[in-house]
Amino acid sequence: MTATCQTSVRKRPKHLGLSAILFQIKLPLPGKLSILHRASGVLLFLLLAPLLAFFQMSLTSPEAFASFQGYAAHPIIKAIFAVLIWAYMHHFCAGIRFLLLDAHTGLDLPSARRSAFLVFAASLLLTALLCWRILL
Amino acid sequence: MIHRIVVGAHYGLKDWLAQRVTAIIMAAYSLFLAIVLAAVQPVSFEAWRNIFTFGPVKFFTFVFGLSLLLHAWIGIRDLWMDYVQPVSVRLTLHVLTIVALIGYVGWFVTVLWRV
Ligand code: HEM
């Protein structure tokens, strides 16, 4: 008797460790989109200072513009720009999807799955296009 | 007695709305700038600088900057509220976030208005 009682009483709240979050829990596509929207927002926030520094360099004087171009030609800076372009494109596309959901458009599961797929397709395509046009 | 936490939830419908409105403004600006950049294709300093000497571009770029301040403040604040529980740590992080963002806007405005 006591044994059956004990198994039915679960410990709450259940705290998930990092490994559970990273490797055990499998999110559906809209869930992946959502957490990446958060991650991309944080990334954009963290990179605001270097972006502002580049913005300033590019607009201050021809000399500063030239040194900005020097930095921008560096492979590591290019890689960071590529990540940044992805973050903006993902945040932008997923953000518009969230705005539509907030306006009660496409709330049913099949539509939500389809729009999540479309967002991934669009943002990855735009990222590839912009990287090709700007970075290569 | 009602237990209120200064850095707890404020049931912020206004904040929620502000984040959406600023998102729309930034999305519109992004499309606008993308069109301008595609049309001008600035590769030289002069061509790039000229874009921002134009009054309407300056105006909308500034509005974009202010929207970003509000949008990122609400977004990052929500993040601290989700992941950081101790009130003192949370308050510190809130203050650091708002200080950084306000500083960034000042910086952004000085760059923009010196063009
Ligand atoms: C085209 C411009 C943008 C659009 C359309 C957009 C859209 C959105 C939307 C709709 C949300 C609310 C999501 C939710 O509550 O689930 C959001 C959250 C957020 N945004 Fe943006 N955003 C844009 C630009 C930016 C930029 C430039 C930053 C950089 C600092 C940023 C940082 C954030 C952060 C940190 C959050 C909170 C994320 C979360 O709570 O999960 N956003 N954005």
Short mmCIF file of C-alpha atoms and ligand atoms in Angstrom, two decimals:
data_model
loop_
_atom_site.label_atom_id
_atom_site.label_comp_id
_atom_site.label_asym_id
_atom_site.label_seq_id
_atom_site.Cartn_x
_atom_site.Cartn_y
_atom_site.Cartn_z
CA MET A 1 0.00 0.00 0.00
CA THR A 2 2.58 2.53 1.06
CA ALA A 3 4.63 1.73 -2.02
CA THR A 4 1.79 2.64 -4.40
CA CYS A 5 1.13 5.83 -2.44
CA GLN A 6 4.73 6.87 -2.70
CA THR A 7 4.99 6.45 -6.45
CA SER A 8 1.91 8.59 -7.04
CA VAL A 9 3.28 11.51 -5.00
CA ARG A 10 5.62 13.43 -7.26
CA LYS A 11 8.06 16.02 -6.06
CA ARG A 12 7.02 19.47 -7.24
CA PRO A 13 8.35 21.83 -8.44
CA LYS A 14 10.69 19.81 -10.57
CA HIS A 15 13.97 21.57 -11.29
CA LEU A 16 15.57 20.74 -14.59
CA GLY A 17 19.33 20.73 -14.88
CA LEU A 18 21.19 22.16 -17.84
CA SER A 19 21.80 18.74 -19.38
CA ALA A 20 18.08 17.98 -19.26
CA ILE A 21 17.35 21.29 -20.95
CA LEU A 22 19.99 20.75 -23.61
CA PHE A 23 19.77 17.04 -24.36
CA GLN A 24 16.64 15.45 -22.89
CA ILE A 25 13.82 17.80 -23.76
CA LYS A 26 12.89 17.74 -27.43
CA LEU A 27 11.04 20.86 -28.48
CA PRO A 28 8.72 20.87 -31.50
CA LEU A 29 9.64 23.27 -34.33
CA PRO A 30 7.64 26.27 -33.00
CA GLY A 31 9.36 25.78 -29.64
CA LYS A 32 12.79 25.83 -31.26
CA LEU A 33 11.81 28.98 -33.13
CA SER A 34 10.67 30.60 -29.91
CA ILE A 35 13.81 29.90 -27.87
CA LEU A 36 15.97 31.01 -30.80
CA HIS A 37 13.94 34.23 -30.93
CA ARG A 38 14.90 34.84 -27.33
CA ALA A 39 18.53 33.85 -27.93
CA SER A 40 18.78 36.10 -30.99
CA GLY A 41 17.28 39.03 -29.04
CA VAL A 42 19.89 38.60 -26.31
CA LEU A 43 22.68 38.28 -28.87
CA LEU A 44 21.60 41.50 -30.58
CA PHE A 45 21.50 43.25 -27.22
CA LEU A 46 24.99 42.00 -26.28
CA LEU A 47 26.44 43.15 -29.61
CA LEU A 48 24.92 46.66 -29.47
CA ALA A 49 28.12 48.27 -28.13
CA PRO A 50 30.47 46.94 -30.84
CA LEU A 51 27.82 47.73 -33.46
CA LEU A 52 27.61 51.31 -32.25
CA ALA A 53 31.37 51.57 -32.33
CA PHE A 54 31.37 50.43 -35.97
CA PHE A 55 28.49 52.76 -36.79
CA GLN A 56 30.48 55.66 -35.35
CA MET A 57 33.66 54.70 -37.23
CA SER A 58 31.83 54.36 -40.51
CA LEU A 59 30.31 57.85 -40.29
CA THR A 60 32.93 60.01 -38.58
CA SER A 61 35.60 60.62 -41.24
CA PRO A 62 37.06 59.04 -44.39
CA GLU A 63 40.01 57.79 -42.29
CA ALA A 64 37.73 56.19 -39.70
CA PHE A 65 35.67 54.69 -42.52
CA ALA A 66 38.82 53.16 -43.98
CA SER A 67 39.79 51.60 -40.66
CA PHE A 68 36.22 50.31 -40.32
CA GLN A 69 36.68 48.64 -43.69
CA GLY A 70 39.93 47.19 -42.40
CA TYR A 71 38.16 45.62 -39.42
CA ALA A 72 35.26 44.44 -41.57
CA ALA A 73 37.65 42.55 -43.83
CA HIS A 74 38.93 40.42 -40.94
CA PRO A 75 37.61 36.81 -41.04
CA ILE A 76 36.68 36.78 -37.35
CA ILE A 77 34.71 40.02 -37.69
CA LYS A 78 33.07 38.58 -40.79
CA ALA A 79 32.07 35.47 -38.85
CA ILE A 80 30.59 37.65 -36.09
CA PHE A 81 28.73 39.69 -38.70
CA ALA A 82 27.36 36.46 -40.20
CA VAL A 83 26.01 35.40 -36.79
CA LEU A 84 24.59 38.88 -36.31
CA ILE A 85 22.89 38.82 -39.70
CA TRP A 86 21.35 35.46 -38.82
CA ALA A 87 20.22 36.79 -35.42
CA TYR A 88 18.56 39.84 -36.96
CA MET A 89 16.89 37.84 -39.73
CA HIS A 90 15.62 35.18 -37.33
CA HIS A 91 14.45 37.74 -34.76
CA PHE A 92 12.79 39.78 -37.50
CA CYS A 93 10.96 36.89 -39.20
CA ALA A 94 10.01 35.11 -35.99
CA GLY A 95 9.00 38.48 -34.49
CA ILE A 96 6.57 39.12 -37.32
CA ARG A 97 5.15 35.62 -36.83
CA PHE A 98 4.64 36.38 -33.11
CA LEU A 99 2.92 39.65 -33.98
CA LEU A 100 0.55 37.75 -36.26
CA LEU A 101 -0.10 35.17 -33.52
CA ASP A 102 -0.76 38.03 -31.08
CA ALA A 103 -3.33 39.30 -33.56
CA HIS A 104 -4.91 35.81 -33.40
CA THR A 105 -3.81 34.83 -36.88
CA GLY A 106 -2.71 31.24 -37.50
CA LEU A 107 -3.17 30.00 -33.97
CA ASP A 108 -4.23 26.42 -34.76
CA LEU A 109 -1.53 23.77 -34.55
CA PRO A 110 -1.14 22.91 -38.26
CA SER A 111 -0.88 26.62 -39.19
CA ALA A 112 1.53 27.32 -36.33
CA ARG A 113 3.77 24.44 -37.42
CA ARG A 114 3.65 25.57 -41.02
CA SER A 115 4.45 29.21 -40.19
CA ALA A 116 7.33 28.10 -37.94
CA PHE A 117 8.76 26.15 -40.86
CA LEU A 118 8.28 29.14 -43.16
CA VAL A 119 10.09 31.42 -40.70
CA PHE A 120 13.10 29.09 -40.56
CA ALA A 121 13.14 28.82 -44.36
CA ALA A 122 12.81 32.59 -44.87
CA SER A 123 15.34 33.65 -42.23
CA LEU A 124 17.96 31.13 -43.34
CA LEU A 125 17.47 32.13 -46.96
CA LEU A 126 17.74 35.85 -46.14
CA THR A 127 20.82 35.16 -44.01
CA ALA A 128 22.48 33.32 -46.89
CA LEU A 129 21.54 36.08 -49.33
CA LEU A 130 22.81 38.91 -47.13
CA CYS A 131 26.01 37.11 -46.20
CA TRP A 132 26.68 36.56 -49.88
CA ARG A 133 25.94 40.20 -50.84
CA ILE A 134 27.65 41.90 -47.90
CA LEU A 135 30.38 39.62 -46.60
CA LEU A 136 31.76 37.85 -49.65
CA MET B 1 -0.66 42.42 3.93
CA ILE B 2 -0.09 42.31 0.20
CA HIS B 3 3.43 41.25 -0.58
CA ARG B 4 4.80 43.45 -3.33
CA ILE B 5 8.21 43.03 -4.94
CA VAL B 6 9.64 46.10 -6.69
CA VAL B 7 11.26 44.03 -9.40
CA GLY B 8 8.34 41.61 -9.70
CA ALA B 9 5.63 41.53 -12.33
CA HIS B 10 3.60 44.70 -12.83
CA TYR B 11 1.01 42.99 -15.03
CA GLY B 12 2.37 45.18 -17.77
CA LEU B 13 -0.16 45.28 -20.55
CA LYS B 14 1.33 48.66 -21.49
CA ASP B 15 4.82 47.16 -21.67
CA TRP B 16 3.53 44.24 -23.70
CA LEU B 17 1.91 46.68 -26.13
CA ALA B 18 4.98 48.94 -26.23
CA GLN B 19 7.15 45.97 -27.16
CA ARG B 20 4.79 45.13 -30.04
CA VAL B 21 4.51 48.72 -31.29
CA THR B 22 8.28 49.21 -31.18
CA ALA B 23 8.69 45.86 -32.98
CA ILE B 24 6.46 47.10 -35.81
CA ILE B 25 8.35 50.41 -36.00
CA MET B 26 11.70 48.63 -36.17
CA ALA B 27 10.45 46.15 -38.75
CA ALA B 28 9.15 49.01 -40.92
CA TYR B 29 12.43 50.89 -40.55
CA SER B 30 14.41 47.77 -41.46
CA LEU B 31 12.47 47.40 -44.71
CA PHE B 32 12.85 51.13 -45.41
CA LEU B 33 16.62 51.04 -44.87
CA ALA B 34 16.96 47.85 -46.89
CA ILE B 35 15.28 49.57 -49.83
CA VAL B 36 17.46 52.68 -49.46
CA LEU B 37 20.63 50.57 -49.27
CA ALA B 38 19.60 48.46 -52.24
CA ALA B 39 18.89 51.61 -54.25
CA VAL B 40 21.99 53.61 -53.26
CA GLN B 41 24.45 50.69 -52.93
CA PRO B 42 26.87 52.80 -50.86
CA VAL B 43 30.45 51.56 -51.13
CA SER B 44 32.30 54.82 -50.54
CA PHE B 45 32.37 56.90 -47.35
CA GLU B 46 30.66 59.81 -49.10
CA ALA B 47 27.76 57.73 -50.42
CA TRP B 48 27.25 56.03 -47.04
CA ARG B 49 27.42 59.31 -45.13
CA ASN B 50 25.07 61.06 -47.54
CA ILE B 51 22.28 58.66 -46.67
CA PHE B 52 22.23 59.95 -43.10
CA THR B 53 22.51 63.65 -43.99
CA PHE B 54 19.01 63.42 -45.46
CA GLY B 55 16.55 64.76 -42.85
CA PRO B 56 13.83 62.08 -43.07
CA VAL B 57 16.43 59.29 -42.81
CA LYS B 58 17.89 60.94 -39.72
CA PHE B 59 14.43 61.29 -38.22
CA PHE B 60 13.44 57.65 -38.76
CA THR B 61 16.85 56.38 -37.71
CA PHE B 62 16.44 58.27 -34.44
CA VAL B 63 12.94 56.86 -33.95
CA PHE B 64 14.40 53.39 -34.59
CA GLY B 65 17.02 54.03 -31.87
CA LEU B 66 14.41 55.08 -29.32
CA SER B 67 12.18 52.11 -30.21
CA LEU B 68 15.14 49.81 -29.73
CA LEU B 69 15.76 51.27 -26.28
CA LEU B 70 12.23 50.56 -25.14
CA HIS B 71 11.96 47.20 -26.90
CA ALA B 72 15.25 45.84 -25.62
CA TRP B 73 14.58 47.17 -22.12
CA ILE B 74 11.30 45.29 -21.89
CA GLY B 75 12.79 42.19 -23.50
CA ILE B 76 15.89 41.98 -21.33
CA ARG B 77 13.93 42.87 -18.19
CA ASP B 78 11.57 39.95 -18.91
CA LEU B 79 14.61 37.76 -19.26
CA TRP B 80 15.95 38.72 -15.81
CA MET B 81 12.48 38.18 -14.35
CA ASP B 82 12.39 34.69 -15.84
CA TYR B 83 15.83 33.50 -14.80
CA VAL B 84 17.00 35.54 -11.80
CA GLN B 85 15.10 35.16 -8.54
CA PRO B 86 16.96 37.02 -5.76
CA VAL B 87 15.49 40.52 -5.58
CA SER B 88 18.81 42.31 -4.99
CA VAL B 89 20.56 40.63 -7.94
CA ARG B 90 17.58 41.25 -10.15
CA LEU B 91 17.41 44.93 -9.24
CA THR B 92 21.12 45.30 -9.94
CA LEU B 93 20.73 43.68 -13.36
CA HIS B 94 17.72 45.86 -14.17
CA VAL B 95 19.69 48.98 -13.31
CA LEU B 96 22.73 47.87 -15.31
CA THR B 97 20.52 47.11 -18.31
CA ILE B 98 18.78 50.47 -18.29
CA VAL B 99 22.06 52.32 -17.72
CA ALA B 100 23.65 50.54 -20.69
CA LEU B 101 20.67 51.19 -22.94
CA ILE B 102 20.36 54.87 -22.07
CA GLY B 103 24.08 55.31 -22.61
CA TYR B 104 23.80 53.59 -26.00
CA VAL B 105 21.02 55.94 -27.08
CA GLY B 106 23.09 58.99 -26.11
CA TRP B 107 26.03 57.59 -28.07
CA PHE B 108 23.81 56.77 -31.06
CA VAL B 109 22.31 60.27 -31.10
CA THR B 110 25.70 62.02 -30.98
CA VAL B 111 26.97 59.91 -33.88
CA LEU B 112 23.81 60.52 -35.87
CA TRP B 113 23.69 64.28 -35.32
CA ARG B 114 27.34 64.81 -36.17
CA VAL B 115 26.75 63.49 -39.66
C1 HEM C 1 12.84 44.13 -36.81
C2 HEM C 1 12.85 44.37 -35.59
C3 HEM C 1 12.26 43.54 -34.47
C4 HEM C 1 11.05 42.87 -34.37
C5 HEM C 1 9.96 42.73 -35.42
C6 HEM C 1 11.01 42.29 -33.03
C7 HEM C 1 9.96 41.57 -32.50
C8 HEM C 1 9.87 41.13 -31.20
C9 HEM C 1 8.69 40.59 -30.57
C10 HEM C 1 7.31 40.44 -31.21
C11 HEM C 1 9.03 40.26 -29.28
C12 HEM C 1 8.11 39.66 -28.22
C13 HEM C 1 8.29 38.17 -28.20
C14 HEM C 1 7.61 37.51 -27.06
O1 HEM C 1 7.27 38.14 -26.05
O2 HEM C 1 7.45 36.29 -27.15
C15 HEM C 1 10.42 40.57 -29.11
C16 HEM C 1 11.15 40.32 -27.96
C17 HEM C 1 12.47 40.68 -27.78
N1 HEM C 1 13.26 41.43 -28.65
FE1 HEM C 1 12.72 42.01 -30.48
N2 HEM C 1 12.17 42.61 -32.37
C18 HEM C 1 12.96 43.37 -33.22
C19 HEM C 1 14.22 43.88 -32.96
C20 HEM C 1 14.96 43.65 -31.82
C21 HEM C 1 16.31 44.10 -31.62
C22 HEM C 1 17.14 44.91 -32.60
C23 HEM C 1 16.69 43.66 -30.41
C24 HEM C 1 18.06 43.89 -29.80
C25 HEM C 1 18.33 44.34 -28.67
C26 HEM C 1 15.58 42.91 -29.81
C27 HEM C 1 15.56 42.29 -28.59
C28 HEM C 1 14.51 41.58 -28.06
C29 HEM C 1 14.53 40.90 -26.79
C30 HEM C 1 15.71 40.78 -25.84
C31 HEM C 1 13.26 40.32 -26.61
C32 HEM C 1 12.77 39.48 -25.45
C33 HEM C 1 12.84 38.04 -25.83
C34 HEM C 1 12.01 37.14 -24.96
O3 HEM C 1 11.39 37.62 -24.00
O4 HEM C 1 11.99 35.95 -25.26
N3 HEM C 1 14.53 42.94 -30.71
N4 HEM C 1 10.93 41.10 -30.29
#
